[in-house]
Amino acid sequence: MATLNSQQRLAVRHIESPVLVLAGAGSGKTRVITHKIAYLIDQCHLLAGAIAAVTFTNKAAREMKSRIGQLLPKEKTRGLTVSTFHTLGLNILRREQNFMGLRAGFSLLDAQDSLAIIGDLCQHESSGSEEKASLQWRISTWKSALVAPERVLQIAGNNQEKNAAQIYTAYERRLRAYNAVDFDDLIALPVHLFITYPEVLSRWQSRIRYLLVDEYQDTNEAQYQLIRHLAGIRGAFTVVGDDDQSVYAWRGAQPENLQELKRDFPQLTVIKLEQNYRSTTRILRVANQLISHNPHVFEKRLWSALGEGDPIRVLVCRDERHEADRVIAELMYHQFKHRTAYRDYAILYRGNHQSRLFEEGLRSHGIPYILSGGTSFFERAEVKDIMAYLRLLANEEDDNAFLRIANTPRRGIGATTLEKLAGYAALRGQSFLASGFELGLGEYLSGENLVRLRRFCHWIVDLADRSRRSDPIMVIRDLIKEINYEAWLDEIGNDRRGVERKMAHIEALISWLERLYQREEGQSLGDLVAKINLQDILERTQEKKDQDAVNLLTLHAAKGLEFPYVFMVGMEEELLPHRTSIEEGALEEERRLMYVGITRAQRNLYLTLAEKRQQYGETLARESSRFLLELPASDLQWEQEGVFRDPAERMERGQAHLAHLRALLR
């Protein structure tokens, strides 16, 4: 208790009525939950098995368990429940499966499984993949709102809604026939169980004598009803949340559940945690000013004892490429000047598509990075395809690469042909490519199948020979033209903009290879591929928490994290706030998202915007985000391109650039 401030101690010790802890960003909410569990066990003599703490992610649950383990000996925590909402729901269903018409060993379907069922139910409809995904989202939304199929059928208006309602009904029947539940059922079915069978509810209320809920602002209707039923008239619970950090409306989160709590539990005690242990006073002043433009059920204002801090720098850039270059230049200069670690820096953006130029720039400067909340450059299918070609050209023994590209794009080399080739290669103890030329293969394959396979093998060997005798970069460009890869992407997809994005990723890969090739003459294609493969392996295998790397992540993925130095990029209308949110009048959540981004920064915050940006193939003028106008002007330092710098700073920046060049050469 000695390490807690007065408000934190009040939240921990209050057990006379239900408690809502309004925990501002960086105010120590997890500390309150873990210390309260220790207080309930140690001071209130409640058995650990009668306490349940729920949160939203396995990572958060693990962190909570770890901290409780530091506060209490293991024997005192035996039987304690610390889990996600969905794990708690699954445990309830397993114990009460008979009441729900489920048989022992029922299956839990993941998103892909449920999408496959929906696709099967739509097989006679002219539904594409987007329509099926939309149906899946609608069904999930109905379940999260506790709306049964029968009710949806009653309120369906037009034919499209009726069709969706019928598929929802059929989907539910199919799940029960399979003795299966989906992810949303893990919350919705226990609520239905408690409403239908009061004796079951009474049993669970006796089992869980005290309930603690983390990230309460992210609860949907079903999760709130689960909390309400388990708490019952005793109201023995503490929920911890921050309505200013509710940024998941798109997956059903309802910050208005804070209001519902006050209505359903009139004796509710509200305790505010406003002291922030993360950020400087200036960063918090900017965050407070921004979020004050949103309506509030409960007012709070963050404060800090960590000092005033530096001004918030606003970097105005020509376009998105200049934005990436400028951010990386600032990062390199700051890191060189202060001798900080790369892991101290984060680049935050509204959408995953914004990461590409930052990834490209960091790679070209040899700066390690971790991509969170999106697809890594090397995980993209189109990059994997082209890299598989290059791996096979560099190493004709690479059978995995051979299998990936033999029929990508389609060239009539089917699964049966490849199985027979693999069998022959195993018998001969050699690679697939070498086996493709042997006369003995004719005993396993014949006719057009053999002709197509050998044509492909000859072409690969010819390309490999050309790459050794001439400029490998030109050979790579020829390869992409010869396989007509862009046309194939067009053929398998129905989204022209998506094809353009994929081709841009391939161009980024080639440009990177070209820079590597120009940096050191005489490198073979094998050398280039080896360097890129090493980067890929490091990205995939290094422990992220131990890796000294710049963090690239979306604002949504940044929630709950903190970094000494933060760059928030793309501060423009239609990016932040997002165009869809502007059209749908959802500006309050966009403002909360920016608030989350600002409050990730501990010491320094940079905001960037571009005067022009490419959109759907054309360059358009951009307007600065309305949110920038809501920030206190005296705390912002606007910097146009070419802003005057004193000679000492210019020299330091030059030294930083030279230091990075030397590191690259090493």
XYZ file of C-alpha atoms in Angstrom:
666
model
C 0.000 0.000 0.000
C 2.918 2.334 0.674
C 3.628 2.667 -3.065
C 0.054 3.828 -3.861
C -1.139 7.431 -3.949
C -4.176 8.502 -1.888
C -6.741 7.937 -4.687
C -5.287 4.545 -5.550
C -5.467 3.510 -1.865
C -9.079 4.694 -1.698
C -9.975 2.561 -4.736
C -8.231 -0.483 -3.259
C -9.847 -0.249 0.196
C -13.407 0.632 -0.808
C -15.566 -2.508 -0.635
C -18.820 -1.130 0.874
C -20.421 -0.494 -2.540
C -19.774 -1.069 -6.257
C -16.766 0.927 -7.478
C -16.027 2.598 -10.791
C -12.387 3.654 -10.993
C -11.982 6.297 -13.711
C -8.330 5.664 -14.491
C -6.774 8.204 -16.839
C -3.926 7.232 -19.174
C -0.767 6.262 -17.282
C -2.444 6.556 -13.857
C -1.672 3.024 -12.610
C -4.942 1.136 -13.186
C -3.346 -2.342 -13.243
C -1.633 -1.541 -9.935
C -5.050 -0.751 -8.422
C -6.600 -4.038 -9.621
C -3.702 -6.219 -8.437
C -3.400 -4.474 -5.068
C -7.166 -4.763 -4.562
C -7.005 -8.528 -5.152
C -4.187 -8.730 -2.579
C -6.248 -6.567 -0.162
C -9.364 -8.764 -0.570
C -7.341 -11.912 0.180
C -4.998 -10.576 2.858
C -7.122 -8.030 4.726
C -10.726 -9.052 3.956
C -9.935 -12.788 4.217
C -11.803 -13.627 1.001
C -10.754 -16.924 -0.550
C -8.848 -16.496 -3.828
C -11.248 -18.963 -5.493
C -14.129 -16.529 -4.843
C -12.464 -13.705 -6.811
C -12.519 -13.241 -10.604
C -10.611 -10.573 -12.544
C -11.394 -10.223 -16.240
C -9.751 -8.264 -19.036
C -9.634 -8.316 -22.837
C -6.334 -9.903 -23.859
C -4.265 -12.876 -22.763
C -1.266 -10.561 -22.518
C -3.072 -8.288 -20.027
C -4.211 -11.337 -18.012
C -0.624 -12.687 -17.885
C 0.687 -9.296 -16.748
C -1.958 -9.174 -14.004
C -1.116 -12.693 -12.791
C 2.587 -11.843 -12.737
C 2.023 -8.726 -10.608
C -0.273 -10.574 -8.179
C 2.463 -13.206 -7.828
C 4.817 -10.448 -6.641
C 2.318 -9.317 -3.990
C 1.147 -12.649 -2.558
C 2.661 -16.094 -1.956
C 1.474 -18.786 -4.363
C -0.565 -20.713 -1.793
C -2.750 -17.641 -1.135
C -3.674 -17.210 -4.814
C -4.711 -20.829 -5.430
C -8.073 -20.904 -7.241
C -7.949 -17.222 -8.262
C -9.519 -16.531 -11.684
C -7.595 -14.038 -13.839
C -8.673 -14.390 -17.446
C -10.181 -12.774 -20.512
C -13.950 -12.335 -20.787
C -14.036 -15.121 -23.370
C -12.104 -17.582 -21.210
C -14.513 -16.954 -18.333
C -17.447 -17.479 -20.714
C -15.958 -20.724 -22.009
C -15.520 -22.027 -18.441
C -19.160 -21.225 -17.675
C -20.348 -23.029 -20.830
C -18.222 -26.093 -20.103
C -19.702 -26.413 -16.616
C -23.291 -25.748 -17.732
C -23.280 -27.253 -21.243
C -26.334 -29.441 -20.593
C -28.512 -26.391 -19.979
C -27.487 -24.967 -23.368
C -28.108 -28.139 -25.383
C -24.388 -28.673 -25.903
C -22.740 -32.066 -25.666
C -19.418 -32.850 -24.010
C -16.433 -31.849 -26.115
C -18.261 -29.112 -28.056
C -16.079 -27.286 -30.590
C -15.034 -23.642 -30.529
C -14.951 -22.230 -34.058
C -12.525 -19.481 -35.020
C -13.283 -16.647 -37.453
C -12.166 -18.668 -40.489
C -14.372 -21.618 -39.507
C -17.441 -19.417 -39.076
C -16.738 -17.613 -42.362
C -16.569 -20.985 -44.126
C -20.045 -21.898 -42.770
C -21.445 -18.529 -43.850
C -19.860 -19.034 -47.284
C -21.489 -22.451 -47.536
C -24.888 -21.001 -46.610
C -24.413 -18.330 -49.301
C -23.292 -20.740 -52.012
C -26.433 -20.154 -54.072
C -26.177 -16.414 -53.672
C -24.118 -14.105 -55.883
C -22.017 -13.167 -52.836
C -18.333 -12.295 -53.118
C -15.781 -12.506 -50.305
C -16.520 -8.947 -49.151
C -20.256 -9.657 -48.863
C -19.579 -12.820 -46.839
C -17.190 -10.956 -44.532
C -19.856 -8.251 -44.128
C -22.439 -10.897 -43.193
C -20.026 -12.361 -40.655
C -19.530 -8.910 -39.120
C -23.308 -8.315 -38.940
C -23.937 -11.650 -37.231
C -21.153 -10.900 -34.748
C -22.675 -7.461 -34.081
C -26.129 -8.965 -33.448
C -24.683 -11.512 -31.027
C -22.672 -8.849 -29.169
C -25.882 -6.815 -28.834
C -27.761 -9.946 -27.640
C -30.199 -9.808 -30.570
C -31.511 -13.316 -31.339
C -32.168 -14.531 -34.925
C -35.948 -14.498 -34.357
C -35.818 -10.830 -33.343
C -33.695 -9.918 -36.355
C -36.256 -11.605 -38.620
C -39.022 -9.548 -36.985
C -37.333 -6.171 -37.424
C -35.738 -6.801 -40.868
C -36.893 -4.142 -43.303
C -35.695 -4.551 -46.890
C -34.860 -7.785 -48.728
C -31.144 -7.482 -48.001
C -31.787 -7.358 -44.246
C -34.236 -10.276 -44.478
C -31.665 -12.330 -46.382
C -29.023 -11.546 -43.722
C -31.487 -12.511 -40.972
C -32.263 -15.837 -42.685
C -28.550 -16.638 -42.993
C -28.093 -15.747 -39.298
C -30.909 -18.188 -38.421
C -29.439 -20.941 -40.609
C -25.948 -20.246 -39.230
C -27.157 -20.748 -35.648
C -28.873 -24.021 -36.601
C -25.668 -25.207 -38.270
C -23.581 -24.417 -35.167
C -25.881 -26.418 -32.933
C -25.941 -29.307 -35.420
C -22.128 -29.313 -35.309
C -22.158 -29.169 -31.471
C -20.148 -25.969 -31.813
C -20.027 -22.374 -30.612
C -18.294 -19.359 -32.095
C -16.278 -16.644 -30.342
C -19.283 -14.361 -29.747
C -21.260 -17.249 -28.190
C -18.743 -17.369 -25.341
C -20.333 -14.194 -23.940
C -23.856 -14.257 -25.409
C -24.706 -17.842 -24.374
C -23.740 -17.438 -20.665
C -25.924 -14.296 -20.518
C -28.804 -16.232 -22.103
C -28.138 -19.056 -19.636
C -28.324 -16.697 -16.618
C -31.545 -15.072 -17.856
C -33.226 -18.438 -18.533
C -32.061 -20.410 -15.483
C -32.045 -18.346 -12.236
C -30.728 -21.343 -10.258
C -27.613 -21.458 -12.457
C -27.106 -17.708 -12.021
C -27.430 -18.084 -8.240
C -24.774 -20.800 -8.270
C -22.300 -18.586 -10.166
C -23.024 -15.556 -7.974
C -22.161 -17.721 -4.961
C -18.993 -18.913 -6.646
C -17.768 -15.413 -7.670
C -18.046 -13.268 -4.530
C -16.020 -10.351 -5.929
C -15.557 -9.321 -9.572
C -12.907 -6.988 -11.001
C -13.039 -5.741 -14.602
C -10.186 -4.106 -16.527
C -10.657 -1.791 -19.562
C -14.362 -1.459 -18.745
C -14.858 1.227 -21.419
C -14.274 -1.425 -24.102
C -17.179 -3.657 -23.027
C -20.042 -4.318 -25.443
C -23.668 -4.954 -24.475
C -23.199 -8.708 -23.949
C -20.120 -8.200 -21.749
C -21.903 -5.569 -19.669
C -24.874 -7.875 -19.129
C -22.506 -10.680 -18.079
C -20.962 -8.340 -15.469
C -24.398 -7.140 -14.299
C -25.748 -10.658 -13.818
C -22.659 -11.966 -12.021
C -22.570 -8.910 -9.712
C -26.257 -9.245 -8.851
C -27.897 -7.167 -6.134
C -24.784 -7.351 -3.928
C -22.859 -5.318 -6.465
C -19.547 -6.641 -5.174
C -17.358 -5.412 -8.000
C -14.743 -2.902 -9.085
C -14.531 -1.868 -12.722
C -11.612 0.180 -14.014
C -11.852 2.183 -17.216
C -11.431 5.468 -19.049
C -14.170 6.729 -21.351
C -11.571 8.932 -23.077
C -9.760 5.802 -24.292
C -12.766 3.979 -25.760
C -11.667 3.447 -29.369
C -13.265 0.136 -30.341
C -16.823 1.101 -31.363
C -16.219 -0.784 -34.636
C -16.130 -4.019 -32.646
C -19.073 -3.193 -30.391
C -17.470 -1.295 -27.486
C -19.923 1.072 -25.758
C -18.408 3.831 -23.582
C -22.008 4.616 -22.576
C -21.802 1.468 -20.411
C -20.308 3.849 -17.823
C -23.693 5.564 -17.731
C -25.546 2.221 -17.616
C -23.496 1.265 -14.577
C -24.574 4.407 -12.724
C -28.235 3.725 -13.596
C -28.244 -0.006 -12.718
C -26.209 0.448 -9.515
C -27.366 3.739 -7.884
C -25.042 3.127 -4.920
C -22.013 3.235 -7.278
C -18.915 5.014 -5.906
C -16.786 6.821 -8.513
C -13.075 7.260 -7.760
C -10.870 9.204 -10.187
C -7.194 8.508 -10.843
C -5.872 11.713 -12.402
C -2.169 11.661 -11.530
C -0.253 10.488 -14.592
C 3.102 8.766 -14.031
C 4.055 8.622 -17.708
C 4.115 12.005 -19.464
C 5.289 15.571 -19.022
C 2.882 18.341 -18.017
C 2.880 19.833 -21.521
C 1.893 16.544 -23.190
C -0.963 16.130 -20.688
C -2.109 19.740 -21.123
C -2.384 19.169 -24.883
C -4.250 15.871 -24.329
C -6.643 17.450 -21.785
C -7.412 20.361 -24.124
C -8.145 18.027 -27.047
C -10.442 15.637 -25.157
C -12.347 18.514 -23.501
C -14.140 18.902 -26.868
C -15.916 15.568 -26.231
C -18.988 15.386 -23.953
C -18.332 13.599 -20.637
C -20.457 11.743 -18.106
C -17.608 12.076 -15.582
C -15.088 14.928 -15.803
C -11.413 14.320 -15.066
C -8.147 16.118 -15.810
C -4.753 14.429 -15.925
C -1.785 16.019 -14.179
C 1.866 15.104 -13.743
C 4.751 15.811 -11.376
C 7.336 15.048 -14.094
C 7.991 18.669 -15.157
C 6.843 20.932 -17.991
C 8.634 19.235 -20.897
C 9.460 20.378 -24.440
C 6.983 21.952 -26.912
C 5.043 19.619 -29.224
C 6.725 19.902 -32.623
C 4.464 19.973 -35.700
C 6.362 19.071 -38.893
C 4.744 20.251 -42.138
C 5.909 18.112 -45.092
C 5.528 18.342 -48.891
C 4.059 14.865 -49.398
C 3.961 11.402 -47.798
C 7.465 10.445 -49.005
C 8.922 13.661 -47.630
C 7.017 12.969 -44.394
C 8.681 9.553 -44.034
C 12.132 10.988 -44.889
C 11.718 13.819 -42.418
C 10.518 11.620 -39.555
C 13.436 9.222 -40.063
C 15.912 12.117 -40.285
C 14.562 13.572 -37.018
C 14.722 10.154 -35.381
C 18.328 9.572 -36.530
C 19.397 13.019 -35.305
C 17.675 12.629 -31.934
C 19.057 9.118 -31.412
C 22.607 10.261 -32.305
C 22.426 13.357 -30.094
C 20.955 11.680 -27.000
C 22.480 8.183 -27.466
C 19.058 6.609 -26.936
C 17.917 3.107 -27.909
C 15.826 2.514 -31.035
C 13.130 0.861 -28.886
C 12.499 4.284 -27.296
C 10.855 5.533 -30.512
C 7.376 4.870 -31.908
C 5.805 5.941 -35.195
C 2.005 5.890 -34.860
C -0.510 6.134 -37.715
C -4.260 5.805 -38.282
C -4.180 3.078 -40.963
C -1.864 0.160 -41.738
C -1.342 1.392 -45.316
C 0.658 4.355 -43.965
C 3.476 2.126 -42.716
C 5.003 1.197 -46.102
C 7.118 4.314 -46.700
C 8.376 4.306 -43.110
C 9.333 0.626 -43.407
C 11.123 1.365 -46.672
C 12.987 4.366 -45.240
C 14.052 2.573 -42.061
C 15.302 -0.427 -44.057
C 17.274 1.758 -46.441
C 19.047 3.377 -43.457
C 19.685 0.041 -41.789
C 17.484 0.942 -38.811
C 15.771 -2.088 -37.214
C 12.013 -1.855 -36.685
C 9.072 -3.879 -35.351
C 5.714 -3.693 -37.108
C 2.681 -4.221 -34.857
C -1.017 -4.186 -35.667
C -0.449 -4.823 -39.369
C 1.121 -7.106 -41.929
C 4.908 -7.066 -41.984
C 6.502 -6.218 -45.331
C 7.893 -9.758 -45.580
C 4.560 -11.393 -44.679
C 2.771 -9.928 -47.687
C 1.911 -12.676 -50.188
C 3.216 -10.733 -53.187
C 6.591 -10.110 -51.491
C 6.803 -13.799 -50.525
C 6.073 -14.802 -54.136
C 8.821 -12.666 -55.663
C 11.281 -13.581 -52.906
C 10.588 -17.289 -53.614
C 11.552 -16.727 -57.272
C 14.745 -14.953 -56.218
C 15.608 -17.656 -53.679
C 15.305 -20.331 -56.369
C 17.400 -18.317 -58.833
C 20.068 -17.905 -56.148
C 19.858 -21.500 -54.898
C 18.540 -24.181 -57.239
C 18.314 -26.606 -54.282
C 15.567 -24.557 -52.581
C 12.614 -26.964 -52.908
C 10.287 -24.860 -50.737
C 10.700 -21.917 -53.092
C 10.137 -24.254 -56.080
C 6.807 -25.461 -54.621
C 5.577 -21.928 -53.946
C 6.206 -20.580 -57.457
C 5.772 -23.614 -59.733
C 2.157 -22.639 -60.355
C 2.284 -18.960 -59.318
C 1.067 -17.539 -61.663
C -0.838 -20.553 -62.993
C 1.085 -22.462 -65.636
C -0.728 -25.813 -65.522
C 1.637 -27.495 -63.026
C -0.906 -29.016 -60.669
C -0.707 -30.698 -57.275
C -0.541 -34.209 -58.781
C 2.421 -33.257 -60.982
C 4.268 -31.788 -57.994
C 3.563 -34.869 -55.844
C 5.047 -37.139 -58.514
C 8.053 -34.837 -58.945
C 8.604 -34.839 -55.144
C 8.465 -38.640 -55.065
C 11.017 -38.965 -57.880
C 13.308 -36.320 -56.319
C 13.239 -38.169 -52.970
C 14.091 -41.429 -54.732
C 17.051 -39.801 -56.497
C 18.157 -37.755 -53.456
C 18.281 -34.468 -55.344
C 16.411 -31.202 -55.770
C 13.081 -30.767 -57.546
C 14.697 -28.524 -60.169
C 17.489 -30.987 -60.992
C 14.968 -33.847 -61.134
C 12.884 -31.923 -63.681
C 15.558 -32.501 -66.336
C 16.117 -36.246 -65.820
C 14.933 -38.801 -68.362
C 13.774 -41.110 -65.559
C 11.049 -38.613 -64.608
C 9.267 -39.710 -67.798
C 8.292 -42.939 -66.030
C 6.315 -40.907 -63.466
C 5.010 -38.082 -65.659
C 4.094 -37.919 -69.313
C 2.412 -35.836 -71.968
C 1.582 -32.190 -71.433
C 2.241 -32.377 -67.663
C 5.885 -33.286 -68.266
C 6.248 -30.673 -71.033
C 4.921 -27.848 -68.827
C 7.146 -28.838 -65.896
C 10.309 -29.009 -68.047
C 9.486 -25.708 -69.730
C 9.326 -24.080 -66.289
C 12.616 -25.702 -65.161
C 14.450 -24.575 -68.325
C 13.152 -21.030 -67.851
C 14.367 -20.904 -64.210
C 17.850 -22.144 -65.161
C 18.034 -19.601 -68.004
C 17.052 -16.753 -65.652
C 19.611 -17.879 -63.047
C 22.313 -17.889 -65.743
C 21.316 -14.398 -66.912
C 21.440 -13.099 -63.320
C 25.046 -14.311 -63.011
C 26.165 -12.843 -66.344
C 24.420 -9.452 -66.225
C 22.807 -6.870 -63.946
C 20.689 -8.913 -61.491
C 18.259 -6.010 -60.936
C 17.414 -5.945 -64.654
C 16.859 -9.712 -64.555
C 14.436 -9.310 -61.634
C 12.459 -6.687 -63.569
C 12.429 -8.985 -66.625
C 11.192 -11.863 -64.454
C 8.178 -9.878 -63.222
C 7.312 -8.894 -66.802
C 7.748 -12.418 -68.151
C 5.432 -14.001 -65.573
C 2.955 -11.122 -66.158
C 2.484 -10.929 -62.406
C 0.300 -7.795 -62.410
C -2.179 -9.404 -64.828
C -2.314 -12.478 -62.583
C -3.077 -10.327 -59.526
C -5.876 -8.734 -61.553
C -7.180 -12.183 -62.448
C -7.337 -13.556 -58.886
C -8.651 -10.354 -57.281
C -11.436 -7.908 -58.063
C -9.896 -4.806 -56.510
C -7.791 -2.689 -58.851
C -6.546 -0.450 -56.037
C -5.442 -3.555 -54.143
C -3.445 -4.716 -57.183
C -1.759 -1.316 -57.404
C -0.800 -1.514 -53.718
C 0.695 -4.981 -54.200
C 2.695 -3.858 -57.232
C 3.941 -0.877 -55.188
C 5.195 -3.346 -52.541
C 7.061 -5.279 -55.240
C 8.558 -2.050 -56.578
C 9.683 -1.191 -53.029
C 11.384 -4.599 -52.791
C 13.194 -4.094 -56.119
C 14.245 -0.553 -55.162
C 15.675 -1.864 -51.919
C 17.614 -4.600 -53.763
C 18.866 -1.976 -56.188
C 20.186 0.219 -53.358
C 21.944 -2.795 -51.832
C 23.473 -3.644 -55.223
C 24.676 -0.082 -55.856
C 26.127 0.232 -52.359
C 28.667 -2.523 -53.027
C 29.596 -3.461 -56.585
C 30.153 -7.067 -57.505
C 27.394 -8.516 -55.329
C 25.625 -11.521 -56.790
C 21.910 -12.148 -56.653
C 22.676 -14.734 -53.954
C 24.369 -12.058 -51.812
C 21.386 -9.737 -52.147
C 18.864 -12.470 -51.355
C 20.895 -13.611 -48.328
C 20.884 -10.083 -46.865
C 17.143 -9.680 -47.320
C 16.419 -13.173 -45.974
C 18.442 -12.332 -42.872
C 16.347 -9.207 -42.326
C 13.184 -11.332 -42.707
C 14.401 -13.960 -40.229
C 15.388 -11.310 -37.680
C 11.951 -9.703 -37.965
C 10.204 -13.030 -37.401
C 12.356 -14.688 -34.751
C 13.766 -12.035 -32.450
C 11.859 -11.495 -29.235
C 10.144 -8.161 -29.715
C 10.509 -7.120 -26.088
C 14.293 -7.639 -26.256
C 14.814 -6.248 -29.731
C 16.287 -2.757 -29.990
C 14.072 -1.547 -32.809
C 11.822 1.376 -33.742
C 8.138 0.595 -33.131
C 5.706 1.009 -36.051
C 2.078 0.600 -35.063
C -1.460 1.837 -35.534
C -3.066 4.092 -32.955
C -5.416 1.237 -32.055
C -2.481 -1.148 -31.490
C -0.662 1.483 -29.382
C -3.353 1.535 -26.693
C -1.911 0.412 -23.368
C 1.706 1.048 -24.446
C 4.124 3.902 -23.767
C 7.274 5.225 -25.442
C 9.706 8.032 -24.540
C 9.546 9.571 -28.053
C 6.464 9.426 -30.281
C 5.870 10.521 -33.881
C 2.160 10.735 -34.780
C 1.982 10.968 -38.566
C -0.750 11.886 -41.053
C -2.437 14.653 -39.028
C -4.803 15.479 -41.895
C -8.522 15.561 -42.572
C -9.738 12.170 -43.890
C -6.809 10.408 -42.201
C -7.294 11.574 -38.598
C -10.214 12.075 -38.360
C -10.800 9.266 -40.842
C -13.027 9.989 -43.827
C -15.542 7.261 -42.881
C -15.862 8.676 -39.363
C -16.434 12.177 -40.769
C -19.184 10.842 -43.050
C -20.810 8.864 -40.222
C -20.516 11.662 -37.669
C -18.231 9.588 -35.427
C -15.774 12.365 -34.603
C -15.803 11.735 -30.854
C -14.146 8.328 -31.236
C -11.566 9.760 -33.668
C -10.764 12.451 -31.099
C -10.370 9.739 -28.443
C -8.018 7.892 -30.812
C -5.804 10.977 -31.138
C -5.944 11.376 -27.342
C -4.686 7.787 -26.995
C -1.811 8.595 -29.371
C -0.792 11.767 -27.534
C -0.819 10.045 -24.138
C 1.539 7.288 -25.332
C 4.397 9.838 -25.302
C 6.503 10.146 -22.180
C 9.001 12.911 -23.045
C 8.697 14.192 -26.618
C 5.842 14.263 -29.118
C 6.052 15.076 -32.829
C 2.980 15.577 -35.042
C 3.411 15.468 -38.830
C 1.215 16.282 -41.820
C 1.642 16.399 -45.592
C 0.500 19.216 -47.873
C -0.125 16.662 -50.656
C -0.711 12.924 -50.601
C -1.334 10.210 -53.195
C -4.842 8.821 -53.104
C -6.256 6.295 -55.575
C -3.478 6.981 -58.052
C -3.628 10.802 -58.039
C -1.875 13.426 -55.943
C -4.321 15.530 -53.943
C -3.895 18.611 -51.764
C -4.447 17.867 -48.082
C -6.039 19.875 -45.299
C -4.578 19.786 -41.806
C -6.594 17.881 -39.202
C -9.259 19.857 -37.370
C -7.865 18.304 -34.183
C -4.663 20.347 -34.536
C -6.762 23.511 -34.169
C -8.180 22.143 -30.899
C -4.731 21.958 -29.282
C -3.335 24.878 -27.232
C -1.328 26.965 -29.719
C 1.225 28.028 -27.099
C 2.331 24.407 -26.655
C 2.887 23.748 -30.387
C 6.018 24.560 -32.371
C 5.145 24.536 -36.091
C 8.046 23.808 -38.459
C 7.843 24.213 -42.218
C 10.459 22.655 -44.504
C 13.731 24.584 -44.565
C 13.234 26.081 -41.106
C 16.423 27.916 -40.053
C 18.748 25.919 -37.830
C 21.833 27.214 -36.082
C 25.217 25.994 -37.467
C 25.857 23.726 -34.449
C 22.579 21.846 -34.998
C 23.254 21.550 -38.739
C 26.677 20.063 -37.962
C 25.164 17.598 -35.470
C 22.598 16.469 -38.045
C 25.372 15.916 -40.584
C 27.341 13.888 -38.048
C 24.273 11.783 -37.298
C 23.834 11.015 -40.993
C 27.519 10.092 -41.388
C 27.351 7.845 -38.314
C 24.465 5.904 -39.854
C 26.330 5.575 -43.160
C 29.370 4.178 -41.347
C 27.154 1.710 -39.475
C 25.664 0.556 -42.780
C 29.116 0.064 -44.321
C 30.172 -1.993 -41.287
